[in-house]
Coordinates of C-alpha atoms and ligand atoms in Angstrom, one line a residue:
M25 CA 6.3 -10.1 -21.3
S26 CA 7.8 -10.1 -24.8
S27 CA 10.8 -8.4 -26.4
E28 CA 9.2 -6.7 -29.4
S29 CA 9.2 -2.9 -29.9
P30 CA 7.3 -1.1 -27.1
S31 CA 4.2 -0.3 -29.3
T32 CA 3.7 -4.0 -30.1
M33 CA 5.1 -5.4 -26.8
I34 CA 2.4 -7.3 -24.9
T35 CA 2.3 -7.7 -21.1
H36 CA 0.9 -11.2 -20.8
N37 CA -0.6 -13.1 -17.9
F38 CA 1.8 -15.1 -15.8
I39 CA 0.2 -18.4 -14.9
A40 CA 1.9 -21.5 -13.4
G41 CA 5.4 -20.0 -13.7
K42 CA 5.1 -19.0 -17.4
F43 CA 3.9 -16.0 -19.4
T44 CA 0.9 -17.2 -21.4
D45 CA 0.2 -16.6 -25.1
D46 CA -3.1 -14.7 -24.8
H47 CA -5.0 -13.4 -27.8
N48 CA -7.3 -11.1 -25.8
K49 CA -8.2 -7.5 -26.3
T50 CA -5.3 -5.4 -25.0
M51 CA -5.0 -1.9 -23.6
E52 CA -2.2 0.6 -24.3
V53 CA 0.2 1.3 -21.4
L54 CA 1.6 4.8 -21.7
S55 CA 4.6 6.2 -19.9
P56 CA 3.5 9.3 -18.1
L57 CA 7.0 10.7 -18.6
N58 CA 6.2 11.5 -22.3
G59 CA 2.9 9.9 -23.2
Q60 CA 4.5 7.2 -25.4
V61 CA 3.2 3.6 -25.6
I62 CA 5.5 1.3 -23.6
S63 CA 3.4 -1.9 -23.8
N64 CA -0.1 -3.3 -24.4
V65 CA -1.6 -5.1 -21.5
V66 CA -3.8 -8.1 -21.9
L67 CA -7.4 -7.7 -20.6
S68 CA -8.1 -11.1 -19.2
N69 CA -11.4 -13.0 -19.1
R70 CA -13.0 -15.4 -16.6
Q71 CA -11.5 -18.4 -18.4
Q72 CA -7.9 -17.2 -17.8
L73 CA -8.8 -16.5 -14.2
D74 CA -10.1 -20.1 -13.9
E75 CA -6.7 -21.4 -15.2
A76 CA -4.8 -19.3 -12.7
V77 CA -7.1 -20.4 -9.8
K78 CA -6.8 -24.0 -10.9
A79 CA -3.0 -23.8 -10.8
A80 CA -3.1 -22.1 -7.4
K81 CA -5.4 -24.7 -6.0
N82 CA -3.2 -27.5 -7.2
A83 CA 0.0 -25.8 -5.9
Q84 CA -1.5 -25.0 -2.6
V85 CA -1.6 -28.6 -1.4
S86 CA 2.1 -29.1 -1.6
W87 CA 3.1 -25.4 -0.8
S88 CA 1.2 -25.4 2.5
D89 CA 2.8 -28.8 3.3
F90 CA 6.2 -27.1 3.7
T91 CA 7.0 -25.6 7.0
L92 CA 7.0 -21.8 7.4
K93 CA 10.8 -22.0 7.9
E94 CA 11.1 -23.7 4.5
R95 CA 8.7 -21.4 2.7
V96 CA 10.5 -18.2 3.7
Q97 CA 13.7 -19.5 2.1
V98 CA 12.2 -18.3 -1.2
F99 CA 11.9 -14.8 0.1
F100 CA 15.5 -14.8 1.4
R101 CA 16.6 -15.5 -2.2
F102 CA 14.0 -13.1 -3.7
R103 CA 15.3 -10.4 -1.4
S104 CA 18.8 -10.9 -2.9
L105 CA 17.4 -10.8 -6.4
L106 CA 15.7 -7.5 -5.6
E107 CA 19.0 -6.1 -4.5
K108 CA 20.8 -7.4 -7.5
N109 CA 18.2 -6.0 -9.9
I110 CA 17.5 -2.8 -8.1
D111 CA 18.6 -0.5 -11.0
E112 CA 16.4 -2.3 -13.5
L113 CA 13.4 -2.4 -11.1
T114 CA 13.9 1.3 -10.4
D115 CA 13.9 2.1 -14.1
M116 CA 10.8 0.1 -14.6
V117 CA 8.9 2.1 -11.9
V118 CA 10.2 5.4 -13.4
L119 CA 9.0 4.3 -16.9
E120 CA 5.6 3.1 -16.0
N121 CA 4.7 5.3 -13.1
G122 CA 6.6 8.5 -13.8
K123 CA 8.3 8.8 -10.4
I124 CA 11.8 10.4 -10.2
D125 CA 14.7 7.9 -9.8
S126 CA 15.2 8.4 -6.0
E127 CA 11.5 7.8 -5.3
A128 CA 11.4 4.7 -7.5
R129 CA 14.6 3.4 -5.8
A130 CA 13.0 4.0 -2.4
E131 CA 10.0 2.1 -3.5
V132 CA 12.1 -1.0 -4.5
M133 CA 14.0 -0.7 -1.2
K134 CA 10.7 -0.7 0.7
G135 CA 9.9 -3.9 -1.2
I136 CA 13.1 -5.3 0.2
E137 CA 12.1 -4.3 3.7
L138 CA 8.7 -6.1 3.2
C139 CA 10.5 -9.3 2.2
E140 CA 12.7 -9.0 5.3
F141 CA 9.5 -8.9 7.4
A142 CA 8.2 -12.0 5.7
C143 CA 11.5 -13.8 6.3
S144 CA 11.1 -13.0 10.1
L145 CA 7.7 -14.6 10.3
P146 CA 9.0 -17.9 11.8
Q147 CA 10.4 -15.8 14.7
L148 CA 7.2 -13.8 15.1
I149 CA 4.5 -16.5 15.0
N150 CA 4.5 -18.0 18.4
D151 CA 1.6 -20.4 18.5
E152 CA 0.2 -20.7 22.0
I153 CA 0.2 -23.9 24.1
Q154 CA -1.1 -24.3 27.6
E155 CA -2.2 -27.0 30.0
V156 CA -5.7 -25.7 30.5
S157 CA -6.9 -28.5 32.8
K158 CA -4.9 -31.2 34.5
G159 CA -3.7 -33.4 31.7
V160 CA -5.4 -31.4 28.9
E161 CA -3.6 -29.1 26.5
C162 CA -4.9 -26.4 24.2
R163 CA -2.7 -25.2 21.3
T164 CA -3.3 -22.8 18.4
T165 CA -1.8 -23.1 15.0
H166 CA -1.9 -20.6 12.1
V167 CA -3.3 -22.3 9.0
P168 CA -3.3 -20.7 5.5
V169 CA -6.6 -19.4 4.2
G170 CA -6.1 -21.0 0.8
V171 CA -6.2 -19.3 -2.6
V172 CA -6.1 -15.5 -2.1
A173 CA -6.2 -12.6 -4.5
S174 CA -4.5 -9.2 -4.3
I175 CA -5.7 -6.3 -6.4
T176 CA -3.4 -3.4 -6.6
P177 CA -3.3 0.3 -7.8
F178 CA -1.0 2.2 -10.1
N179 CA 0.7 4.5 -7.6
F180 CA 3.2 2.0 -6.2
P181 CA 3.5 -0.7 -8.9
H182 CA 6.4 -2.5 -7.2
M183 CA 5.7 -1.9 -3.5
V184 CA 2.0 -2.5 -3.1
P185 CA 2.1 -6.0 -4.7
L186 CA 4.9 -6.6 -2.1
W187 CA 2.7 -5.5 0.7
T188 CA 0.8 -8.7 0.2
I189 CA 2.8 -11.3 -1.8
P190 CA 5.6 -12.1 0.7
N191 CA 3.4 -12.4 3.8
A192 CA 0.5 -14.2 2.2
I193 CA 2.7 -16.7 0.4
A194 CA 5.1 -17.3 3.2
L195 CA 2.1 -18.1 5.4
G196 CA 1.2 -20.9 3.0
N197 CA -1.4 -19.3 0.7
C198 CA -1.3 -19.3 -3.1
M199 CA -2.0 -16.0 -4.7
I200 CA -3.6 -14.4 -7.8
L201 CA -2.2 -10.9 -8.3
K202 CA -4.2 -8.4 -10.4
P203 CA -2.0 -5.4 -10.8
S204 CA -3.2 -2.0 -12.1
E205 CA -3.7 -2.1 -15.9
Q206 CA -2.0 1.3 -16.0
T207 CA 1.3 -0.1 -14.5
P208 CA 1.6 -3.9 -15.2
L209 CA 5.3 -4.1 -15.9
S210 CA 6.8 -4.2 -12.4
A211 CA 4.4 -6.9 -11.3
A212 CA 5.3 -9.1 -14.3
R213 CA 9.0 -8.8 -13.3
I214 CA 8.2 -9.7 -9.7
G215 CA 6.6 -12.9 -11.0
E216 CA 9.7 -13.8 -13.0
L217 CA 12.1 -13.0 -10.1
L218 CA 10.0 -15.1 -7.7
T219 CA 10.2 -18.0 -10.1
E220 CA 14.0 -17.5 -10.3
A221 CA 14.1 -17.5 -6.4
G222 CA 12.5 -21.0 -6.5
L223 CA 8.8 -20.3 -5.9
P224 CA 7.0 -23.4 -7.2
D225 CA 4.8 -22.9 -10.3
G226 CA 1.2 -21.9 -9.6
V227 CA 1.9 -20.4 -6.1
L228 CA 1.7 -16.9 -7.6
S229 CA -0.1 -16.2 -10.9
I230 CA -0.6 -12.7 -12.3
I231 CA -3.8 -11.9 -14.2
N232 CA -4.0 -8.6 -16.0
G233 CA -7.1 -6.7 -16.7
D234 CA -9.6 -4.2 -15.5
K235 CA -13.0 -4.0 -13.9
E236 CA -14.2 -7.3 -15.5
I237 CA -11.5 -9.4 -14.0
V238 CA -11.8 -7.7 -10.6
E239 CA -15.5 -8.6 -10.6
A240 CA -14.6 -12.2 -11.6
I241 CA -12.1 -12.4 -8.7
C242 CA -14.8 -11.3 -6.2
D243 CA -17.2 -13.9 -7.6
H244 CA -14.9 -16.8 -8.0
P245 CA -16.0 -19.7 -5.8
D246 CA -12.4 -21.0 -5.3
I247 CA -10.9 -17.8 -4.1
D248 CA -11.0 -17.6 -0.3
A249 CA -9.8 -14.1 0.4
V250 CA -9.4 -10.8 -1.4
S251 CA -7.2 -7.9 -0.6
F252 CA -7.6 -4.6 -2.5
V253 CA -5.7 -1.3 -2.5
G254 CA -7.1 1.6 -4.6
S255 CA -9.7 4.3 -4.6
T256 CA -12.5 4.3 -2.0
R257 CA -15.1 4.1 -4.8
V258 CA -13.7 0.8 -6.0
A259 CA -12.8 -0.4 -2.5
K260 CA -16.5 -0.2 -1.6
I261 CA -17.5 -2.2 -4.7
V262 CA -14.8 -4.9 -4.0
Y263 CA -15.5 -5.2 -0.3
Q264 CA -19.2 -5.5 -0.8
R265 CA -19.0 -8.0 -3.7
A266 CA -16.3 -10.2 -2.1
T267 CA -18.0 -10.3 1.3
F268 CA -21.4 -10.9 -0.4
N269 CA -19.7 -14.0 -1.8
L270 CA -18.6 -14.9 1.7
K271 CA -14.9 -14.2 1.2
R272 CA -12.6 -12.7 3.7
C273 CA -11.8 -9.2 2.5
I274 CA -9.6 -6.2 3.3
A275 CA -10.0 -3.2 1.0
L276 CA -7.9 -0.1 1.4
G277 CA -9.3 3.1 -0.1
G278 CA -8.3 6.7 -0.8
A279 CA -7.2 9.4 1.6
K280 CA -7.4 13.0 2.5
N281 CA -4.6 13.6 5.0
H282 CA -4.5 16.6 7.3
L283 CA -1.5 18.3 8.8
I284 CA -2.4 20.5 11.7
V285 CA 0.2 23.2 12.1
L286 CA 0.6 25.2 15.3
P287 CA 2.4 28.5 15.6
D288 CA 5.2 27.1 17.8
A289 CA 6.2 24.5 15.2
H290 CA 9.9 24.4 14.2
V291 CA 9.8 26.5 11.0
E292 CA 12.3 24.7 8.9
M293 CA 11.3 21.2 10.0
A294 CA 7.6 22.0 9.3
A295 CA 8.3 23.6 5.9
T296 CA 10.6 20.9 4.6
N297 CA 8.4 18.0 5.8
I298 CA 5.2 19.5 4.6
A299 CA 6.7 20.3 1.1
A300 CA 8.1 16.8 0.8
S301 CA 4.8 15.2 1.9
M302 CA 2.5 17.1 -0.5
S303 CA 4.8 16.8 -3.5
G304 CA 6.6 13.4 -3.1
C305 CA 5.5 10.9 -5.7
A306 CA 3.7 13.8 -7.3
G307 CA 1.2 13.7 -4.5
Q308 CA 0.0 10.3 -5.7
R309 CA 0.3 8.4 -2.5
C310 CA -2.3 7.7 0.0
M311 CA 0.0 9.1 2.8
A312 CA 0.5 12.5 1.0
A313 CA -0.4 15.7 2.9
S314 CA -3.3 17.1 1.1
A315 CA -4.9 19.6 3.5
M316 CA -3.1 21.8 6.0
V317 CA -5.0 23.3 8.9
A318 CA -3.1 26.4 10.0
V319 CA -4.0 27.2 13.6
G320 CA -3.5 30.9 14.6
K321 CA -0.5 32.9 13.5
V322 CA 1.5 30.6 11.2
D323 CA 2.2 33.0 8.3
H324 CA 5.9 32.7 8.9
I325 CA 5.6 28.9 8.4
I326 CA 3.5 29.3 5.3
E327 CA 6.1 31.7 3.8
E328 CA 8.9 29.3 4.5
L329 CA 6.8 26.5 3.0
C330 CA 6.2 28.4 -0.2
R331 CA 10.0 29.1 -0.5
E332 CA 10.6 25.3 -0.2
V333 CA 7.8 24.4 -2.6
K334 CA 9.2 26.9 -5.2
K335 CA 12.4 24.8 -5.3
I336 CA 10.4 21.8 -6.6
K337 CA 10.8 21.5 -10.3
P338 CA 8.7 19.2 -12.5
G339 CA 10.8 16.8 -14.5
D340 CA 13.7 17.4 -12.2
N341 CA 12.8 16.7 -8.5
L342 CA 9.1 16.2 -9.2
G343 CA 7.8 13.3 -11.2
S344 CA 4.7 13.2 -13.5
V345 CA 1.2 12.3 -12.6
I346 CA -0.2 9.1 -14.1
S347 CA -2.3 10.3 -17.1
A348 CA -3.7 13.2 -19.0
S349 CA -7.0 12.7 -17.2
A350 CA -5.3 12.9 -13.8
K351 CA -3.6 16.1 -14.8
E352 CA -6.9 17.6 -15.9
R353 CA -8.7 16.5 -12.7
I354 CA -6.0 18.0 -10.5
E355 CA -5.9 21.3 -12.3
R356 CA -9.7 21.4 -12.3
Y357 CA -9.7 21.2 -8.4
I358 CA -7.3 24.2 -8.3
D359 CA -9.4 26.2 -10.9
E360 CA -12.6 25.6 -8.9
A361 CA -11.1 26.5 -5.6
E362 CA -9.6 29.7 -7.0
A363 CA -12.9 30.6 -8.6
A364 CA -14.6 30.1 -5.2
G365 CA -12.2 32.6 -3.5
A366 CA -9.1 30.6 -2.5
K367 CA -5.7 32.2 -3.1
V368 CA -3.1 30.3 -5.2
L369 CA 0.3 31.0 -3.6
V370 CA 2.4 28.7 -5.7
D371 CA 0.9 27.7 -9.0
G372 CA 1.8 24.4 -10.8
R373 CA -0.9 24.5 -13.5
K374 CA -0.1 24.3 -17.2
V375 CA 3.4 22.9 -16.9
I376 CA 5.1 21.8 -20.1
I377 CA 8.6 20.3 -20.0
P378 CA 10.7 21.0 -23.1
G379 CA 11.5 17.6 -24.8
R380 CA 8.7 15.9 -22.8
E381 CA 5.7 17.8 -24.2
G382 CA 3.6 14.7 -24.2
G383 CA 4.3 14.0 -20.4
F384 CA 1.7 14.5 -17.7
Y385 CA 3.2 17.0 -15.3
V386 CA 1.6 19.2 -12.7
G387 CA 3.8 21.5 -10.7
A388 CA 3.7 21.7 -6.9
T389 CA 0.8 24.0 -5.9
I390 CA -0.1 25.7 -2.6
I391 CA -3.5 27.2 -2.3
D392 CA -4.5 29.2 0.8
Y393 CA -7.8 30.4 2.3
V394 CA -9.5 27.2 1.2
T395 CA -12.8 26.7 3.2
P396 CA -14.0 23.3 4.5
D397 CA -17.0 23.3 2.1
M398 CA -14.9 23.4 -1.1
N399 CA -14.3 20.2 -3.0
I400 CA -10.6 20.6 -2.8
A401 CA -10.9 20.5 1.0
K402 CA -13.1 17.4 1.0
E403 CA -12.1 15.2 -1.9
E404 CA -9.0 13.2 -2.7
V405 CA -7.0 15.3 -5.3
F406 CA -4.2 12.8 -5.7
G407 CA -1.7 15.4 -7.1
P408 CA 1.0 17.7 -5.7
V409 CA -1.4 20.1 -4.3
L410 CA -1.8 21.4 -0.7
A411 CA -5.0 23.2 0.4
I412 CA -4.5 25.4 3.4
M413 CA -7.5 26.1 5.7
R414 CA -7.2 28.6 8.5
T415 CA -8.7 28.7 12.0
D416 CA -7.8 30.3 15.3
D417 CA -9.1 27.4 17.3
L418 CA -7.3 24.0 17.7
D419 CA -10.6 22.2 18.4
E420 CA -12.0 23.6 15.2
A421 CA -8.9 22.2 13.4
I422 CA -9.5 18.8 14.9
R423 CA -13.2 19.1 13.9
I424 CA -12.2 19.8 10.3
E425 CA -10.0 16.7 10.3
N426 CA -12.7 14.6 12.0
S427 CA -15.3 15.7 9.4
S428 CA -13.4 13.9 6.6
N429 CA -14.9 10.7 5.2
Y430 CA -11.3 9.3 5.0
G431 CA -9.0 8.5 7.9
N432 CA -5.6 7.3 6.6
A433 CA -3.1 9.6 8.2
S434 CA -2.7 12.9 9.9
S435 CA 0.1 14.8 11.6
V436 CA 0.6 17.7 14.0
F437 CA 3.4 20.1 13.8
T438 CA 4.3 21.6 17.2
Q439 CA 7.2 21.6 19.7
N440 CA 4.7 21.2 22.6
G441 CA 4.4 17.6 23.7
S442 CA 1.1 17.9 25.4
M443 CA -0.5 19.7 22.5
A444 CA 0.8 17.0 20.2
D445 CA -0.8 14.3 22.5
Y446 CA -4.0 16.3 22.6
V447 CA -4.2 16.3 18.8
M448 CA -3.1 12.7 18.3
E449 CA -5.8 11.5 20.8
R450 CA -8.5 13.3 18.9
V451 CA -7.8 12.9 15.2
S452 CA -9.7 10.2 13.4
S453 CA -7.0 8.5 11.4
G454 CA -5.3 5.1 11.6
M455 CA -1.8 6.5 11.2
V456 CA -0.8 9.7 13.1
G457 CA 2.4 11.6 13.4
V458 CA 4.2 14.4 15.2
N459 CA 6.5 16.7 13.1
I460 CA 6.4 14.1 10.3
G461 CA 4.9 14.7 6.9
V462 CA 4.4 11.1 6.0
P463 CA 3.7 9.1 9.2
V464 CA 4.0 5.7 7.6
P465 CA 4.6 3.0 10.1
R466 CA 7.7 0.9 9.1
E467 CA 8.0 -2.9 9.5
P468 CA 7.2 -4.6 11.9
F469 CA 4.4 -2.1 12.5
S470 CA 1.4 -2.5 10.3
F471 CA -0.1 -0.2 7.7
G472 CA -3.8 0.7 7.6
G473 CA -6.2 3.6 7.9
W474 CA -9.6 4.1 9.3
N475 CA -13.1 5.2 8.1
E476 CA -13.4 5.1 4.3
S477 CA -9.6 4.6 3.9
K478 CA -10.0 0.9 4.9
F479 CA -12.8 -1.6 5.0
G480 CA -12.3 -4.8 6.9
V481 CA -10.4 -5.8 10.0
A482 CA -6.6 -6.3 10.4
D483 CA -4.1 -4.2 8.5
I484 CA -2.5 -5.0 5.2
T485 CA 1.2 -5.3 6.3
G486 CA 3.2 -6.1 9.5
K487 CA 2.1 -8.3 12.3
S488 CA -1.6 -7.4 12.0
S489 CA -1.7 -8.9 8.4
I490 CA -0.9 -12.4 9.9
H491 CA -4.6 -12.4 11.1
F492 CA -5.8 -11.7 7.6
W493 CA -3.7 -14.3 5.8
T494 CA -4.2 -17.2 8.3
K495 CA -7.0 -19.0 10.1
L496 CA -6.5 -20.1 13.7
K497 CA -6.9 -23.8 14.5
K498 CA -7.5 -24.5 18.1
R499 CA -6.5 -28.0 19.2
T500 CA -7.4 -29.6 22.5
T501 CA -5.6 -32.9 23.4
K502 CA -5.9 -35.3 26.3
W503 CA -3.7 -38.4 26.4
N504 CA -3.8 -39.5 30.0
P505 CA -6.3 -41.9 31.6
E506 CA -9.4 -40.1 32.9
A507 CA -8.5 -40.5 36.5
W508 CA -5.5 -38.2 35.9
T509 CA -7.4 -35.4 34.3
N510 CA -9.8 -32.8 35.3
W511 CA -11.8 -31.9 32.2
M512 CA -15.2 -30.0 32.3
S513 CA -17.3 -31.9 29.8
Ligands
LIG610 P1 -8.4 2.4 -8.6 O1 -9.4 2.2 -7.5 O2 -8.9 3.1 -9.9 O3 -7.8 1.0 -9.1 C1 -7.4 0.0 -8.2 C2 -7.6 -1.3 -8.8 O4 -9.0 -1.5 -9.0 C3 -6.9 -1.5 -10.2 O5 -6.3 -2.8 -10.2 C4 -8.1 -1.4 -11.2 O6 -7.9 -2.2 -12.3 C5 -9.3 -1.9 -10.4 N1 -10.5 -1.2 -10.8 C6 -10.6 0.1 -11.3 N2 -12.0 0.4 -11.4 C7 -12.7 -0.7 -11.1 C8 -14.1 -1.0 -11.0 N3 -15.0 -0.1 -11.4 N4 -14.4 -2.2 -10.6 C9 -13.5 -3.1 -10.2 N5 -12.2 -2.9 -10.2 C10 -11.8 -1.7 -10.7 O7 -7.2 3.1 -8.0 P2 -5.9 3.7 -8.7 O8 -6.3 5.0 -9.4 O9 -5.1 2.7 -9.4 O10 -5.0 4.1 -7.4 C11 -5.1 5.3 -6.8 C12 -6.0 5.2 -5.5 O11 -5.5 4.2 -4.7 C13 -6.0 6.5 -4.7 O12 -7.3 6.7 -4.3 C14 -5.1 6.1 -3.5 O13 -5.4 6.9 -2.3 C15 -5.4 4.7 -3.3 N6 -4.4 4.0 -2.6 C16 -4.6 3.7 -1.3 C17 -3.7 3.2 -0.5 C18 -4.0 2.9 0.9 O14 -3.1 2.3 1.6 N7 -5.1 3.2 1.5 C19 -2.4 2.9 -1.0 C20 -2.2 3.1 -2.4 C21 -3.2 3.7 -3.1

């Protein structure tokens, strides 16, 4: 980065431990809080990617030579640096993403938890060893994949890079990170802090840019694996292009998360959890409740939910959405649904915050009597909007959930355990919950959806990610004279 005034400040690439002096085309980075320019991000080209990959390839030889126990020491120190700099890192997320302070702080704390998981990898990876025939041993070892890339979205500019960096790097890979061009500041700071924590130059490089550089990553012959988190439209492009080029790929896409609410649900618990899920991070998280399927007589819960949602005030306990075009898109979904006959119970359209007139705010919105054929019921809105669909039949509610192209998360609200099990068994989502608005698995459990919310095998975090970031080597050894052994070959 550089220290000029925000309108001239440039977010540079970070290659081999240093910010580079690029003279590329740049793109303005706006703070969604007020629409002001906070930086200009470099849009990199293939030559700069080549430099980063070359640095990664060189660094990988010695980095993978350290033991896992030695490599995680960097993440113990990095974890302390995250704690020490938590206020600054929180402010950075607020500035570039528009979250409220408590959400941004929680994001940084989640980053700390992700580092803790990486620090525990030496305790988790138990390579297997067994005498498979008399005098013959088989043993597995986890070997790094090599040079890997991680492409990340705008909505968690600090946390999503830390979904991949600690595990991939602790497991011996070198990484090229391509953060969202809309929120490049937190990633740049992560690069600096990792260097301060003792990460050798070249193990992590950060290349900024847009579509062009993502395509170059997918095509680069010396990148062995690509992880992607973002919209389903781009996840498909990245997954197809990276695997066409014979790379290992995991690509997480968008979401349309359903909450199935039964009449016996605990009213206050349902209302507060649903309100927090649909409005937290301004609805810009892939775990946000986006559709509620109300089964039978649940008006008392919807009334309590509306009371809760009316307490959510943009600019106070509700952050901004990322851009003017996001605000327009979200409000268009509400307009269209209303025009098609849905009923707006709480209206968050046309919000203007005094003193922040240039900010991109949408108030929390509840829209009832949505039908499954409406766009707002089928597509990812990615804003603080909850569409309520009604049915008297639980199986119909499950069919609505199952008909979604996505499959990230879903939850059921009930006090009846067997009903909860019935729903959890039948919904088509990778992450399911009971009486929880955001059923996000915490470490050491892994994160990943189904259907068009994730392409590729393994999950992106937790134990499952070990399979993605390593290759298994299977060794068979025989030291004893033939007479002592019993080997089938
Ligand atoms: P996005 O798909 O627009 O961008 C993600 C990344 O892809 C960015 O780095 C961007 O530069 C790059 N990109 C954008 N267009 C591209 C193109 N045409 N070709 C190649 N690369 C391109 O996503 P976003 O708007 O930054 O993030 C929001 C989306 O991310 C939502 O759909 C959300 O659900 C999803 N998301 C999913 C998860 C998950 O775990 N499934 C987590 C976070 C966010």
